[in-house]
C-alpha atoms as a PDB file:
ATOM      1  CA  MET A   1     119.003 162.888 102.742  1.00  0.00           C
ATOM      2  CA  PHE A   2     120.208 162.423  99.009  1.00  0.00           C
ATOM      3  CA  VAL A   3     121.691 165.457  97.769  1.00  0.00           C
ATOM      4  CA  TRP A   4     122.357 165.259  93.966  1.00  0.00           C
ATOM      5  CA  ARG A   5     125.541 166.805  92.573  1.00  0.00           C
ATOM      6  CA  MET A   6     126.225 165.173  89.154  1.00  0.00           C
ATOM      7  CA  ALA A   7     126.537 166.588  86.000  1.00  0.00           C
ATOM      8  CA  ASP A   8     123.551 165.124  84.697  1.00  0.00           C
ATOM      9  CA  LEU A   9     120.448 162.735  85.528  1.00  0.00           C
ATOM     10  CA  LEU A  10     119.059 159.842  83.294  1.00  0.00           C
ATOM     11  CA  ILE A  11     115.634 159.034  84.010  1.00  0.00           C
ATOM     12  CA  ARG A  12     112.129 157.407  82.102  1.00  0.00           C
ATOM     13  CA  LYS A  13     110.902 159.811  79.749  1.00  0.00           C
ATOM     14  CA  PRO A  14     108.204 161.783  81.613  1.00  0.00           C
ATOM     15  CA  ASP A  15     104.312 161.288  81.261  1.00  0.00           C
ATOM     16  CA  ASP A  16     102.204 164.528  81.389  1.00  0.00           C
ATOM     17  CA  TRP A  17      98.703 163.403  82.655  1.00  0.00           C
ATOM     18  CA  HIS A  18      97.064 167.148  82.208  1.00  0.00           C
ATOM     19  CA  ILE A  19      97.595 169.050  79.171  1.00  0.00           C
ATOM     20  CA  HIS A  20      95.998 171.354  76.557  1.00  0.00           C
ATOM     21  CA  LEU A  21      97.251 171.197  73.056  1.00  0.00           C
ATOM     22  CA  ARG A  22      94.154 172.977  71.732  1.00  0.00           C
ATOM     23  CA  ASP A  23      93.565 172.673  68.483  1.00  0.00           C
ATOM     24  CA  GLY A  24      94.080 173.935  64.557  1.00  0.00           C
ATOM     25  CA  ALA A  25      96.942 176.149  64.158  1.00  0.00           C
ATOM     26  CA  ALA A  26      97.961 175.823  67.741  1.00  0.00           C
ATOM     27  CA  LEU A  27      98.953 172.181  67.393  1.00  0.00           C
ATOM     28  CA  LYS A  28     101.647 173.047  65.225  1.00  0.00           C
ATOM     29  CA  LEU A  29     103.619 174.589  68.503  1.00  0.00           C
ATOM     30  CA  THR A  30     102.004 172.603  71.261  1.00  0.00           C
ATOM     31  CA  VAL A  31     102.502 168.870  70.043  1.00  0.00           C
ATOM     32  CA  PRO A  32     106.155 169.127  68.963  1.00  0.00           C
ATOM     33  CA  GLN A  33     106.859 171.092  72.560  1.00  0.00           C
ATOM     34  CA  ALA A  34     105.120 168.326  74.423  1.00  0.00           C
ATOM     35  CA  ALA A  35     106.566 165.318  72.576  1.00  0.00           C
ATOM     36  CA  ARG A  36     109.997 166.575  73.268  1.00  0.00           C
ATOM     37  CA  GLN A  37     109.051 166.489  77.001  1.00  0.00           C
ATOM     38  CA  PHE A  38     106.767 163.567  77.114  1.00  0.00           C
ATOM     39  CA  GLY A  39     106.265 160.049  75.843  1.00  0.00           C
ATOM     40  CA  ARG A  40     102.386 160.220  76.834  1.00  0.00           C
ATOM     41  CA  VAL A  41      99.703 163.054  77.506  1.00  0.00           C
ATOM     42  CA  ILE A  42      96.276 163.361  78.668  1.00  0.00           C
ATOM     43  CA  ALA A  43      95.232 166.134  76.143  1.00  0.00           C
ATOM     44  CA  MET A  44      92.469 167.874  78.028  1.00  0.00           C
ATOM     45  CA  PRO A  45      88.884 167.790  75.681  1.00  0.00           C
ATOM     46  CA  ASN A  46      87.789 170.992  76.228  1.00  0.00           C
ATOM     47  CA  LEU A  47      87.543 172.360  72.699  1.00  0.00           C
ATOM     48  CA  ARG A  48      84.989 174.224  70.894  1.00  0.00           C
ATOM     49  CA  PRO A  49      82.842 171.967  70.149  1.00  0.00           C
ATOM     50  CA  PRO A  50      83.782 169.867  73.240  1.00  0.00           C
ATOM     51  CA  VAL A  51      85.015 166.304  72.869  1.00  0.00           C
ATOM     52  CA  ASP A  52      82.179 164.647  74.108  1.00  0.00           C
ATOM     53  CA  SER A  53      81.923 161.227  72.104  1.00  0.00           C
ATOM     54  CA  ILE A  54      84.219 158.156  70.840  1.00  0.00           C
ATOM     55  CA  GLU A  55      83.907 159.876  67.404  1.00  0.00           C
ATOM     56  CA  ALA A  56      85.337 163.093  68.554  1.00  0.00           C
ATOM     57  CA  ALA A  57      88.174 161.397  70.791  1.00  0.00           C
ATOM     58  CA  ARG A  58      89.359 159.571  67.993  1.00  0.00           C
ATOM     59  CA  ASP A  59      89.249 162.771  65.361  1.00  0.00           C
ATOM     60  CA  TYR A  60      90.816 164.825  67.921  1.00  0.00           C
ATOM     61  CA  ARG A  61      93.734 162.149  68.692  1.00  0.00           C
ATOM     62  CA  THR A  62      93.977 161.773  64.878  1.00  0.00           C
ATOM     63  CA  ARG A  63      94.605 165.895  64.472  1.00  0.00           C
ATOM     64  CA  ILE A  64      97.192 165.889  67.128  1.00  0.00           C
ATOM     65  CA  LEU A  65      99.399 162.634  65.733  1.00  0.00           C
ATOM     66  CA  ASP A  66      99.101 164.991  62.247  1.00  0.00           C
ATOM     67  CA  ALA A  67     100.811 167.538  63.728  1.00  0.00           C
ATOM     68  CA  LEU A  68     103.779 165.277  65.208  1.00  0.00           C
ATOM     69  CA  PRO A  69     107.398 165.600  63.923  1.00  0.00           C
ATOM     70  CA  SER A  70     108.441 162.466  61.995  1.00  0.00           C
ATOM     71  CA  GLU A  71     110.916 161.900  64.747  1.00  0.00           C
ATOM     72  CA  TYR A  72     108.402 161.494  67.398  1.00  0.00           C
ATOM     73  CA  ARG A  73     106.103 158.869  65.339  1.00  0.00           C
ATOM     74  CA  ASN A  74     105.235 155.716  67.712  1.00  0.00           C
ATOM     75  CA  ARG A  75     107.339 157.719  70.590  1.00  0.00           C
ATOM     76  CA  PHE A  76     104.534 159.937  71.586  1.00  0.00           C
ATOM     77  CA  HIS A  77     101.101 158.529  72.575  1.00  0.00           C
ATOM     78  CA  PRO A  78      98.308 161.090  73.396  1.00  0.00           C
ATOM     79  CA  ILE A  79      95.355 159.886  75.342  1.00  0.00           C
ATOM     80  CA  THR A  80      92.215 161.731  74.660  1.00  0.00           C
ATOM     81  CA  PRO A  81      89.240 161.912  77.525  1.00  0.00           C
ATOM     82  CA  LEU A  82      85.827 162.598  77.162  1.00  0.00           C
ATOM     83  CA  TYR A  83      84.031 165.498  78.039  1.00  0.00           C
ATOM     84  CA  LEU A  84      81.244 164.955  80.578  1.00  0.00           C
ATOM     85  CA  THR A  85      78.193 166.221  78.782  1.00  0.00           C
ATOM     86  CA  ASP A  86      74.626 164.901  79.119  1.00  0.00           C
ATOM     87  CA  ARG A  87      75.784 163.088  75.625  1.00  0.00           C
ATOM     88  CA  ILE A  88      78.050 160.851  77.710  1.00  0.00           C
ATOM     89  CA  THR A  89      75.995 157.830  79.209  1.00  0.00           C
ATOM     90  CA  PRO A  90      76.727 154.287  80.870  1.00  0.00           C
ATOM     91  CA  SER A  91      76.780 152.917  77.073  1.00  0.00           C
ATOM     92  CA  VAL A  92      78.814 155.368  76.124  1.00  0.00           C
ATOM     93  CA  ILE A  93      81.537 154.374  78.584  1.00  0.00           C
ATOM     94  CA  GLU A  94      81.197 150.817  77.664  1.00  0.00           C
ATOM     95  CA  GLU A  95      82.226 151.477  74.331  1.00  0.00           C
ATOM     96  CA  ALA A  96      84.467 153.810  75.407  1.00  0.00           C
ATOM     97  CA  VAL A  97      86.658 151.225  77.492  1.00  0.00           C
ATOM     98  CA  LYS A  98      87.326 148.993  74.315  1.00  0.00           C
ATOM     99  CA  THR A  99      89.364 151.705  72.790  1.00  0.00           C
ATOM    100  CA  ASP A 100      93.074 152.472  73.376  1.00  0.00           C
ATOM    101  CA  TYR A 101      93.051 156.115  73.536  1.00  0.00           C
ATOM    102  CA  ILE A 102      89.821 156.957  75.996  1.00  0.00           C
ATOM    103  CA  LYS A 103      91.189 156.298  79.490  1.00  0.00           C
ATOM    104  CA  ALA A 104      89.197 158.577  81.447  1.00  0.00           C
ATOM    105  CA  VAL A 105      86.166 161.075  81.357  1.00  0.00           C
ATOM    106  CA  LYS A 106      86.752 165.081  82.507  1.00  0.00           C
ATOM    107  CA  LEU A 107      84.179 166.637  84.739  1.00  0.00           C
ATOM    108  CA  TYR A 108      84.089 170.155  84.298  1.00  0.00           C
ATOM    109  CA  PRO A 109      81.820 172.476  86.449  1.00  0.00           C
ATOM    110  CA  ALA A 110      79.967 174.490  84.030  1.00  0.00           C
ATOM    111  CA  GLY A 111      81.698 178.156  83.765  1.00  0.00           C
ATOM    112  CA  ALA A 112      84.870 177.442  86.047  1.00  0.00           C
ATOM    113  CA  THR A 113      87.679 177.755  83.431  1.00  0.00           C
ATOM    114  CA  THR A 114      88.176 177.984  79.366  1.00  0.00           C
ATOM    115  CA  ASN A 115      85.580 176.255  77.276  1.00  0.00           C
ATOM    116  CA  SER A 116      83.625 175.056  80.209  1.00  0.00           C
ATOM    117  CA  GLU A 117      80.445 176.138  79.286  1.00  0.00           C
ATOM    118  CA  SER A 118      79.285 172.917  78.207  1.00  0.00           C
ATOM    119  CA  GLY A 119      79.884 171.652  81.936  1.00  0.00           C
ATOM    120  CA  VAL A 120      77.954 170.314  84.408  1.00  0.00           C
ATOM    121  CA  ALA A 121      75.922 172.114  87.020  1.00  0.00           C
ATOM    122  CA  ASP A 122      74.604 169.255  89.028  1.00  0.00           C
ATOM    123  CA  LEU A 123      76.155 166.115  89.485  1.00  0.00           C
ATOM    124  CA  ALA A 124      73.223 163.828  90.416  1.00  0.00           C
ATOM    125  CA  PRO A 125      72.103 163.252  86.909  1.00  0.00           C
ATOM    126  CA  PHE A 126      75.293 161.656  85.675  1.00  0.00           C
ATOM    127  CA  TYR A 127      75.194 159.008  88.437  1.00  0.00           C
ATOM    128  CA  ASP A 128      74.798 156.360  86.528  1.00  0.00           C
ATOM    129  CA  VAL A 129      77.596 157.600  84.173  1.00  0.00           C
ATOM    130  CA  PHE A 130      79.866 157.293  87.278  1.00  0.00           C
ATOM    131  CA  GLU A 131      78.264 154.089  88.242  1.00  0.00           C
ATOM    132  CA  ALA A 132      79.472 152.734  85.272  1.00  0.00           C
ATOM    133  CA  MET A 133      82.876 154.150  85.457  1.00  0.00           C
ATOM    134  CA  GLN A 134      83.276 152.715  88.700  1.00  0.00           C
ATOM    135  CA  LYS A 135      82.525 149.444  87.350  1.00  0.00           C
ATOM    136  CA  HIS A 136      85.364 149.724  84.602  1.00  0.00           C
ATOM    137  CA  ARG A 137      87.780 151.711  86.816  1.00  0.00           C
ATOM    138  CA  MET A 138      87.615 154.394  84.611  1.00  0.00           C
ATOM    139  CA  PRO A 139      89.114 157.583  86.163  1.00  0.00           C
ATOM    140  CA  LEU A 140      87.060 160.944  86.539  1.00  0.00           C
ATOM    141  CA  LEU A 141      89.174 164.109  85.994  1.00  0.00           C
ATOM    142  CA  ILE A 142      87.995 166.584  88.185  1.00  0.00           C
ATOM    143  CA  HIS A 143      88.389 170.575  87.622  1.00  0.00           C
ATOM    144  CA  GLY A 144      87.738 171.169  91.469  1.00  0.00           C
ATOM    145  CA  GLU A 145      86.193 174.454  91.923  1.00  0.00           C
ATOM    146  CA  VAL A 146      82.597 175.633  92.242  1.00  0.00           C
ATOM    147  CA  THR A 147      81.152 178.790  90.387  1.00  0.00           C
ATOM    148  CA  ASP A 148      78.992 180.116  93.055  1.00  0.00           C
ATOM    149  CA  MET A 149      79.807 183.809  92.833  1.00  0.00           C
ATOM    150  CA  GLN A 150      79.492 184.177  96.648  1.00  0.00           C
ATOM    151  CA  VAL A 151      82.417 182.114  96.887  1.00  0.00           C
ATOM    152  CA  ASP A 152      85.599 183.721  97.216  1.00  0.00           C
ATOM    153  CA  VAL A 153      87.866 183.000  94.430  1.00  0.00           C
ATOM    154  CA  PHE A 154      90.453 181.858  96.065  1.00  0.00           C
ATOM    155  CA  ASP A 155      88.233 179.549  98.279  1.00  0.00           C
ATOM    156  CA  ARG A 156      86.547 177.734  95.245  1.00  0.00           C
ATOM    157  CA  GLU A 157      88.548 174.814  95.430  1.00  0.00           C
ATOM    158  CA  ARG A 158      88.336 174.312  99.382  1.00  0.00           C
ATOM    159  CA  VAL A 159      84.674 174.552  98.743  1.00  0.00           C
ATOM    160  CA  PHE A 160      84.452 172.422  96.144  1.00  0.00           C
ATOM    161  CA  VAL A 161      85.923 169.966  98.042  1.00  0.00           C
ATOM    162  CA  GLU A 162      83.659 170.297 100.997  1.00  0.00           C
ATOM    163  CA  ARG A 163      80.394 170.378  99.095  1.00  0.00           C
ATOM    164  CA  GLN A 164      81.062 168.145  95.658  1.00  0.00           C
ATOM    165  CA  LEU A 165      83.903 165.887  96.464  1.00  0.00           C
ATOM    166  CA  HIS A 166      83.518 164.022 100.190  1.00  0.00           C
ATOM    167  CA  PRO A 167      80.006 163.402  98.649  1.00  0.00           C
ATOM    168  CA  LEU A 168      81.157 161.952  95.809  1.00  0.00           C
ATOM    169  CA  ARG A 169      83.693 159.926  97.097  1.00  0.00           C
ATOM    170  CA  GLU A 170      81.398 158.496  99.760  1.00  0.00           C
ATOM    171  CA  ARG A 171      78.590 157.662  97.062  1.00  0.00           C
ATOM    172  CA  PHE A 172      81.312 155.991  94.823  1.00  0.00           C
ATOM    173  CA  PRO A 173      83.794 154.369  97.178  1.00  0.00           C
ATOM    174  CA  GLU A 174      85.924 152.708  94.306  1.00  0.00           C
ATOM    175  CA  LEU A 175      85.414 155.355  91.429  1.00  0.00           C
ATOM    176  CA  PRO A 176      89.192 156.416  90.682  1.00  0.00           C
ATOM    177  CA  MET A 177      89.357 159.752  90.978  1.00  0.00           C
ATOM    178  CA  VAL A 178      91.818 162.570  89.751  1.00  0.00           C
ATOM    179  CA  LEU A 179      91.420 166.103  91.531  1.00  0.00           C
ATOM    180  CA  GLU A 180      93.570 167.995  88.694  1.00  0.00           C
ATOM    181  CA  HIS A 181      96.037 170.718  89.254  1.00  0.00           C
ATOM    182  CA  VAL A 182      95.390 170.773  93.032  1.00  0.00           C
ATOM    183  CA  SER A 183      96.044 174.279  94.404  1.00  0.00           C
ATOM    184  CA  SER A 184      95.334 174.129  98.135  1.00  0.00           C
ATOM    185  CA  LYS A 185      95.744 172.337 101.346  1.00  0.00           C
ATOM    186  CA  GLU A 186      92.408 171.220 101.230  1.00  0.00           C
ATOM    187  CA  GLY A 187      92.854 169.516  98.130  1.00  0.00           C
ATOM    188  CA  VAL A 188      95.937 167.697  98.763  1.00  0.00           C
ATOM    189  CA  ARG A 189      94.588 166.493 102.429  1.00  0.00           C
ATOM    190  CA  PHE A 190      91.540 165.334 100.596  1.00  0.00           C
ATOM    191  CA  VAL A 191      93.745 163.310  98.363  1.00  0.00           C
ATOM    192  CA  GLU A 192      95.930 161.735 101.355  1.00  0.00           C
ATOM    193  CA  ILE A 193      92.878 160.742 103.013  1.00  0.00           C
ATOM    194  CA  HIS A 194      91.231 158.804 100.188  1.00  0.00           C
ATOM    195  CA  GLU A 195      94.632 157.479  98.294  1.00  0.00           C
ATOM    196  CA  ARG A 196      93.695 154.445  97.509  1.00  0.00           C
ATOM    197  CA  HIS A 197      91.238 155.461  94.888  1.00  0.00           C
ATOM    198  CA  THR A 198      92.199 159.272  94.458  1.00  0.00           C
ATOM    199  CA  ALA A 199      94.863 161.020  93.024  1.00  0.00           C
ATOM    200  CA  ALA A 200      95.834 164.483  92.023  1.00  0.00           C
ATOM    201  CA  THR A 201      98.396 166.005  89.317  1.00  0.00           C
ATOM    202  CA  ILE A 202     100.784 168.965  90.603  1.00  0.00           C
ATOM    203  CA  THR A 203     101.693 171.692  88.138  1.00  0.00           C
ATOM    204  CA  VAL A 204     104.607 173.811  87.952  1.00  0.00           C
ATOM    205  CA  HIS A 205     103.295 177.041  88.401  1.00  0.00           C
ATOM    206  CA  HIS A 206     101.157 175.733  91.565  1.00  0.00           C
ATOM    207  CA  MET A 207     104.559 174.658  92.970  1.00  0.00           C
ATOM    208  CA  LEU A 208     106.213 178.101  92.058  1.00  0.00           C
ATOM    209  CA  LEU A 209     103.616 181.065  92.349  1.00  0.00           C
ATOM    210  CA  THR A 210     101.227 182.434  94.847  1.00  0.00           C
ATOM    211  CA  ARG A 211      99.043 185.169  94.702  1.00  0.00           C
ATOM    212  CA  ASN A 212     101.293 187.947  95.457  1.00  0.00           C
ATOM    213  CA  ASP A 213     102.698 186.855  91.903  1.00  0.00           C
ATOM    214  CA  ILE A 214      99.746 187.929  90.626  1.00  0.00           C
ATOM    215  CA  PHE A 215      99.906 191.413  91.186  1.00  0.00           C
ATOM    216  CA  GLN A 216     103.805 191.690  91.823  1.00  0.00           C
ATOM    217  CA  GLY A 217     104.702 195.042  89.977  1.00  0.00           C
ATOM    218  CA  GLY A 218     101.267 195.442  88.436  1.00  0.00           C
ATOM    219  CA  LEU A 219      98.704 192.982  87.442  1.00  0.00           C
ATOM    220  CA  GLN A 220     100.567 189.700  85.845  1.00  0.00           C
ATOM    221  CA  PRO A 221      98.243 187.822  83.456  1.00  0.00           C
ATOM    222  CA  HIS A 222     100.596 185.569  82.293  1.00  0.00           C
ATOM    223  CA  HIS A 223     100.230 184.240  85.836  1.00  0.00           C
ATOM    224  CA  PHE A 224      96.716 184.143  86.054  1.00  0.00           C
ATOM    225  CA  CYS A 225      95.378 180.465  85.802  1.00  0.00           C
ATOM    226  CA  LEU A 226      92.279 178.243  87.107  1.00  0.00           C
ATOM    227  CA  PRO A 227      92.269 177.224  89.596  1.00  0.00           C
ATOM    228  CA  VAL A 228      93.972 180.426  90.947  1.00  0.00           C
ATOM    229  CA  VAL A 229      97.545 180.330  92.708  1.00  0.00           C
ATOM    230  CA  LYS A 230      96.980 180.766  96.308  1.00  0.00           C
ATOM    231  CA  THR A 231      98.720 181.349  99.299  1.00  0.00           C
ATOM    232  CA  GLU A 232     102.193 180.534 100.678  1.00  0.00           C
ATOM    233  CA  GLU A 233     100.678 178.066 102.869  1.00  0.00           C
ATOM    234  CA  ASP A 234      99.054 176.490  99.797  1.00  0.00           C
ATOM    235  CA  ARG A 235     101.947 176.294  98.007  1.00  0.00           C
ATOM    236  CA  GLN A 236     104.008 174.510 100.402  1.00  0.00           C
ATOM    237  CA  ALA A 237     101.014 171.860 100.944  1.00  0.00           C
ATOM    238  CA  VAL A 238     101.393 171.100  97.287  1.00  0.00           C
ATOM    239  CA  ARG A 239     105.172 171.218  97.281  1.00  0.00           C
ATOM    240  CA  ALA A 240     105.222 168.596 100.018  1.00  0.00           C
ATOM    241  CA  ALA A 241     102.796 166.300  98.499  1.00  0.00           C
ATOM    242  CA  ALA A 242     104.492 166.196  95.019  1.00  0.00           C
ATOM    243  CA  PHE A 243     107.952 165.565  97.355  1.00  0.00           C
ATOM    244  CA  SER A 244     106.315 162.969  99.573  1.00  0.00           C
ATOM    245  CA  GLY A 245     106.881 159.945  97.666  1.00  0.00           C
ATOM    246  CA  LYS A 246     103.062 159.101  97.722  1.00  0.00           C
ATOM    247  CA  PRO A 247     101.960 157.594  94.644  1.00  0.00           C
ATOM    248  CA  CYS A 248      98.669 159.555  94.505  1.00  0.00           C
ATOM    249  CA  PHE A 249     100.960 162.632  93.563  1.00  0.00           C
ATOM    250  CA  PHE A 250     102.167 162.984  90.115  1.00  0.00           C
ATOM    251  CA  ALA A 251     102.997 165.742  87.213  1.00  0.00           C
ATOM    252  CA  GLY A 252     100.171 166.944  85.045  1.00  0.00           C
ATOM    253  CA  THR A 253     101.254 170.194  83.577  1.00  0.00           C
ATOM    254  CA  ASP A 254      97.853 171.599  82.839  1.00  0.00           C
ATOM    255  CA  SER A 255     100.163 173.858  80.378  1.00  0.00           C
ATOM    256  CA  ALA A 256      97.502 175.883  78.464  1.00  0.00           C
ATOM    257  CA  PRO A 257      98.249 178.182  75.224  1.00  0.00           C
ATOM    258  CA  HIS A 258      97.026 181.374  74.933  1.00  0.00           C
ATOM    259  CA  ALA A 259      97.770 184.299  72.652  1.00  0.00           C
ATOM    260  CA  ARG A 260      99.289 187.071  74.101  1.00  0.00           C
ATOM    261  CA  HIS A 261      96.251 189.409  73.003  1.00  0.00           C
ATOM    262  CA  LYS A 262      93.769 187.386  74.902  1.00  0.00           C
ATOM    263  CA  LYS A 263      95.840 187.265  78.127  1.00  0.00           C
ATOM    264  CA  GLU A 264      96.622 190.736  78.036  1.00  0.00           C
ATOM    265  CA  SER A 265      93.286 191.917  77.599  1.00  0.00           C
ATOM    266  CA  ALA A 266      89.944 192.362  79.927  1.00  0.00           C
ATOM    267  CA  CYS A 267      88.462 189.064  79.480  1.00  0.00           C
ATOM    268  CA  GLY A 268      92.353 187.699  80.910  1.00  0.00           C
ATOM    269  CA  SER A 269      92.384 184.050  79.432  1.00  0.00           C
ATOM    270  CA  ALA A 270      92.985 181.770  82.180  1.00  0.00           C
ATOM    271  CA  GLY A 271      96.047 179.492  81.694  1.00  0.00           C
ATOM    272  CA  ILE A 272      99.746 179.381  82.009  1.00  0.00           C
ATOM    273  CA  TYR A 273     101.897 177.819  79.375  1.00  0.00           C
ATOM    274  CA  THR A 274     104.920 175.669  80.703  1.00  0.00           C
ATOM    275  CA  ALA A 275     105.030 172.587  77.757  1.00  0.00           C
ATOM    276  CA  HIS A 276     108.439 174.336  76.082  1.00  0.00           C
ATOM    277  CA  ALA A 277     110.031 173.724  79.891  1.00  0.00           C
ATOM    278  CA  ALA A 278     107.943 171.696  82.115  1.00  0.00           C
ATOM    279  CA  VAL A 279     110.538 169.019  82.651  1.00  0.00           C
ATOM    280  CA  GLU A 280     113.075 171.292  83.356  1.00  0.00           C
ATOM    281  CA  LEU A 281     111.122 173.381  85.573  1.00  0.00           C
ATOM    282  CA  TYR A 282     109.743 170.376  87.715  1.00  0.00           C
ATOM    283  CA  ALA A 283     113.949 169.237  87.810  1.00  0.00           C
ATOM    284  CA  GLU A 284     114.598 172.694  89.250  1.00  0.00           C
ATOM    285  CA  ILE A 285     112.395 172.589  91.591  1.00  0.00           C
ATOM    286  CA  PHE A 286     112.932 168.971  93.017  1.00  0.00           C
ATOM    287  CA  ASP A 287     116.856 170.058  92.951  1.00  0.00           C
ATOM    288  CA  GLU A 288     115.717 173.203  95.308  1.00  0.00           C
ATOM    289  CA  GLU A 289     114.908 170.888  97.947  1.00  0.00           C
ATOM    290  CA  GLY A 290     117.416 168.070  97.631  1.00  0.00           C
ATOM    291  CA  MET A 291     114.613 165.901  96.151  1.00  0.00           C
ATOM    292  CA  LEU A 292     115.973 164.883  92.748  1.00  0.00           C
ATOM    293  CA  ASP A 293     116.120 161.142  93.883  1.00  0.00           C
ATOM    294  CA  ARG A 294     112.347 161.179  93.903  1.00  0.00           C
ATOM    295  CA  LEU A 295     111.605 163.243  90.526  1.00  0.00           C
ATOM    296  CA  GLU A 296     111.865 159.896  88.357  1.00  0.00           C
ATOM    297  CA  ALA A 297     108.944 158.737  90.029  1.00  0.00           C
ATOM    298  CA  PHE A 298     106.942 161.684  90.237  1.00  0.00           C
ATOM    299  CA  LEU A 299     106.928 162.293  86.529  1.00  0.00           C
ATOM    300  CA  SER A 300     107.209 159.027  85.170  1.00  0.00           C
ATOM    301  CA  GLU A 301     105.730 156.175  87.510  1.00  0.00           C
ATOM    302  CA  TYR A 302     103.500 157.094  89.361  1.00  0.00           C
ATOM    303  CA  GLY A 303     100.863 158.407  87.074  1.00  0.00           C
ATOM    304  CA  ALA A 304     101.518 155.408  84.873  1.00  0.00           C
ATOM    305  CA  ARG A 305     100.483 153.238  87.325  1.00  0.00           C
ATOM    306  CA  PHE A 306      97.437 154.826  88.363  1.00  0.00           C
ATOM    307  CA  TYR A 307      95.897 154.482  85.125  1.00  0.00           C
ATOM    308  CA  GLY A 308      97.143 150.595  84.778  1.00  0.00           C
ATOM    309  CA  LEU A 309      99.634 151.215  82.144  1.00  0.00           C
ATOM    310  CA  GLU A 310     103.200 149.691  81.472  1.00  0.00           C
ATOM    311  CA  LEU A 311     106.076 152.192  82.192  1.00  0.00           C
ATOM    312  CA  GLY A 312     108.085 153.907  79.450  1.00  0.00           C
ATOM    313  CA  GLN A 313     111.310 152.349  77.993  1.00  0.00           C
ATOM    314  CA  GLU A 314     112.524 155.554  76.187  1.00  0.00           C
ATOM    315  CA  LYS A 315     115.479 157.326  78.527  1.00  0.00           C
ATOM    316  CA  VAL A 316     116.046 161.344  78.630  1.00  0.00           C
ATOM    317  CA  ARG A 317     118.735 163.356  80.030  1.00  0.00           C
ATOM    318  CA  LEU A 318     118.476 166.061  82.147  1.00  0.00           C
ATOM    319  CA  VAL A 319     121.795 168.262  82.121  1.00  0.00           C
ATOM    320  CA  ARG A 320     122.947 170.702  84.470  1.00  0.00           C
ATOM    321  CA  THR A 321     123.262 173.699  81.824  1.00  0.00           C
ATOM    322  CA  PRO A 322     121.491 176.760  82.134  1.00  0.00           C
ATOM    323  CA  TRP A 323     119.571 178.501  79.196  1.00  0.00           C
ATOM    324  CA  THR A 324     117.170 181.543  78.419  1.00  0.00           C
ATOM    325  CA  VAL A 325     113.646 180.729  77.769  1.00  0.00           C
ATOM    326  CA  PRO A 326     112.786 182.761  74.648  1.00  0.00           C
ATOM    327  CA  ASP A 327     110.427 185.700  74.806  1.00  0.00           C
ATOM    328  CA  SER A 328     107.538 184.532  72.713  1.00  0.00           C
ATOM    329  CA  TYR A 329     106.774 181.933  70.551  1.00  0.00           C
ATOM    330  CA  ASP A 330     104.672 181.917  67.269  1.00  0.00           C
ATOM    331  CA  MET A 331     101.452 180.254  67.396  1.00  0.00           C
ATOM    332  CA  GLY A 332      99.834 180.055  64.491  1.00  0.00           C
ATOM    333  CA  GLY A 333     100.357 183.418  63.656  1.00  0.00           C
ATOM    334  CA  ASP A 334      99.508 184.754  67.461  1.00  0.00           C
ATOM    335  CA  GLU A 335     102.334 185.411  69.922  1.00  0.00           C
ATOM    336  CA  LEU A 336     102.234 183.131  72.960  1.00  0.00           C
ATOM    337  CA  ILE A 337     104.009 184.067  75.933  1.00  0.00           C
ATOM    338  CA  PRO A 338     105.563 181.488  77.856  1.00  0.00           C
ATOM    339  CA  PHE A 339     106.344 180.803  81.520  1.00  0.00           C
ATOM    340  CA  ARG A 340     109.510 182.563  82.338  1.00  0.00           C
ATOM    341  CA  ALA A 341     109.791 184.364  79.416  1.00  0.00           C
ATOM    342  CA  GLY A 342     113.359 185.987  78.860  1.00  0.00           C
ATOM    343  CA  ARG A 343     114.622 184.061  82.145  1.00  0.00           C
ATOM    344  CA  SER A 344     116.970 181.369  82.482  1.00  0.00           C
ATOM    345  CA  VAL A 345     116.173 177.824  83.747  1.00  0.00           C
ATOM    346  CA  SER A 346     118.947 175.687  85.285  1.00  0.00           C
ATOM    347  CA  PHE A 347     118.443 172.104  83.426  1.00  0.00           C
ATOM    348  CA  ARG A 348     118.331 171.424  79.858  1.00  0.00           C
ATOM    349  CA  LEU A 349     116.384 168.062  78.550  1.00  0.00           C
ATOM    350  CA  GLU A 350     118.148 165.873  76.006  1.00  0.00           C
ATOM    351  CA  GLU A 351     117.305 162.782  74.712  1.00  0.00           C
ATOM    352  CA  ASP A 352     119.562 159.837  75.588  1.00  0.00           C
ATOM    353  CA  ARG A 353     121.774 158.596  72.927  1.00  0.00           C
END
């Protein structure tokens, strides 16, 4: 097995195929941190109101670029997918494929996660949209959880795979689909079975945490996300998928900024913020398993190929230099607690000069 022991590692600048930048004042924090880490990002459309028109996607992309520091101009490329609502029709898909900033449509089950109130309760009314997407090879990005209150929260991805994904794949065999932030062994297995036209994004936190971490030493709201982190068996399945070298698995952080007072509250906002150190954390995980030789493909190649995009040419360097994550960041006057706040990360990301 290849074991990496050198001082640093030079790789293509990674892409993040699933990130939440939010909007407004939050962009002043999230956009610069994402641009430092990634060359391209898919910025999730679950805003209020949702990004469910070509004009809304264009305008959101403009707001993201307006928050971009000057040193990243023309080096950071946000993709703004459409949020699947009843405003999305086959004719919208026909127009969307002509743009250079809409590469996908995002499916949120209604009520499944943050700002998903406008999501989908029944897939059948959207079959004509999926047909148009299949025709143009436009990916459907799926938050794969049922919202049935009779289903245990830790089983909601598994049940979604059984009830929704298998029938959807059978009906639309060539529709590109991404099971976002895959978190269960059943989700991993579904992607492996259907890997020709199916992929999954994998987060840092689903590779590092189990449900024990939510309750260790008392309730830990900053480890609460949706889909919720699950068992050790599920974590190991997700890690094995990331290390597998299969191009159907690639990086998507699902980094999600929430103010501290919203996380530490009765509502318990779902989301973990990792954009400040995502690439370093992925490197740390791959290093633990002696898999650094597979890191660049996972971070910088497989996703681009799935979306039919050219590989990035910019390089970044990962240096084995420990640093301490700040206790918090200012987010438009609110305090944000990042993942691993106050603790060490063993790699530091640097631009290649």
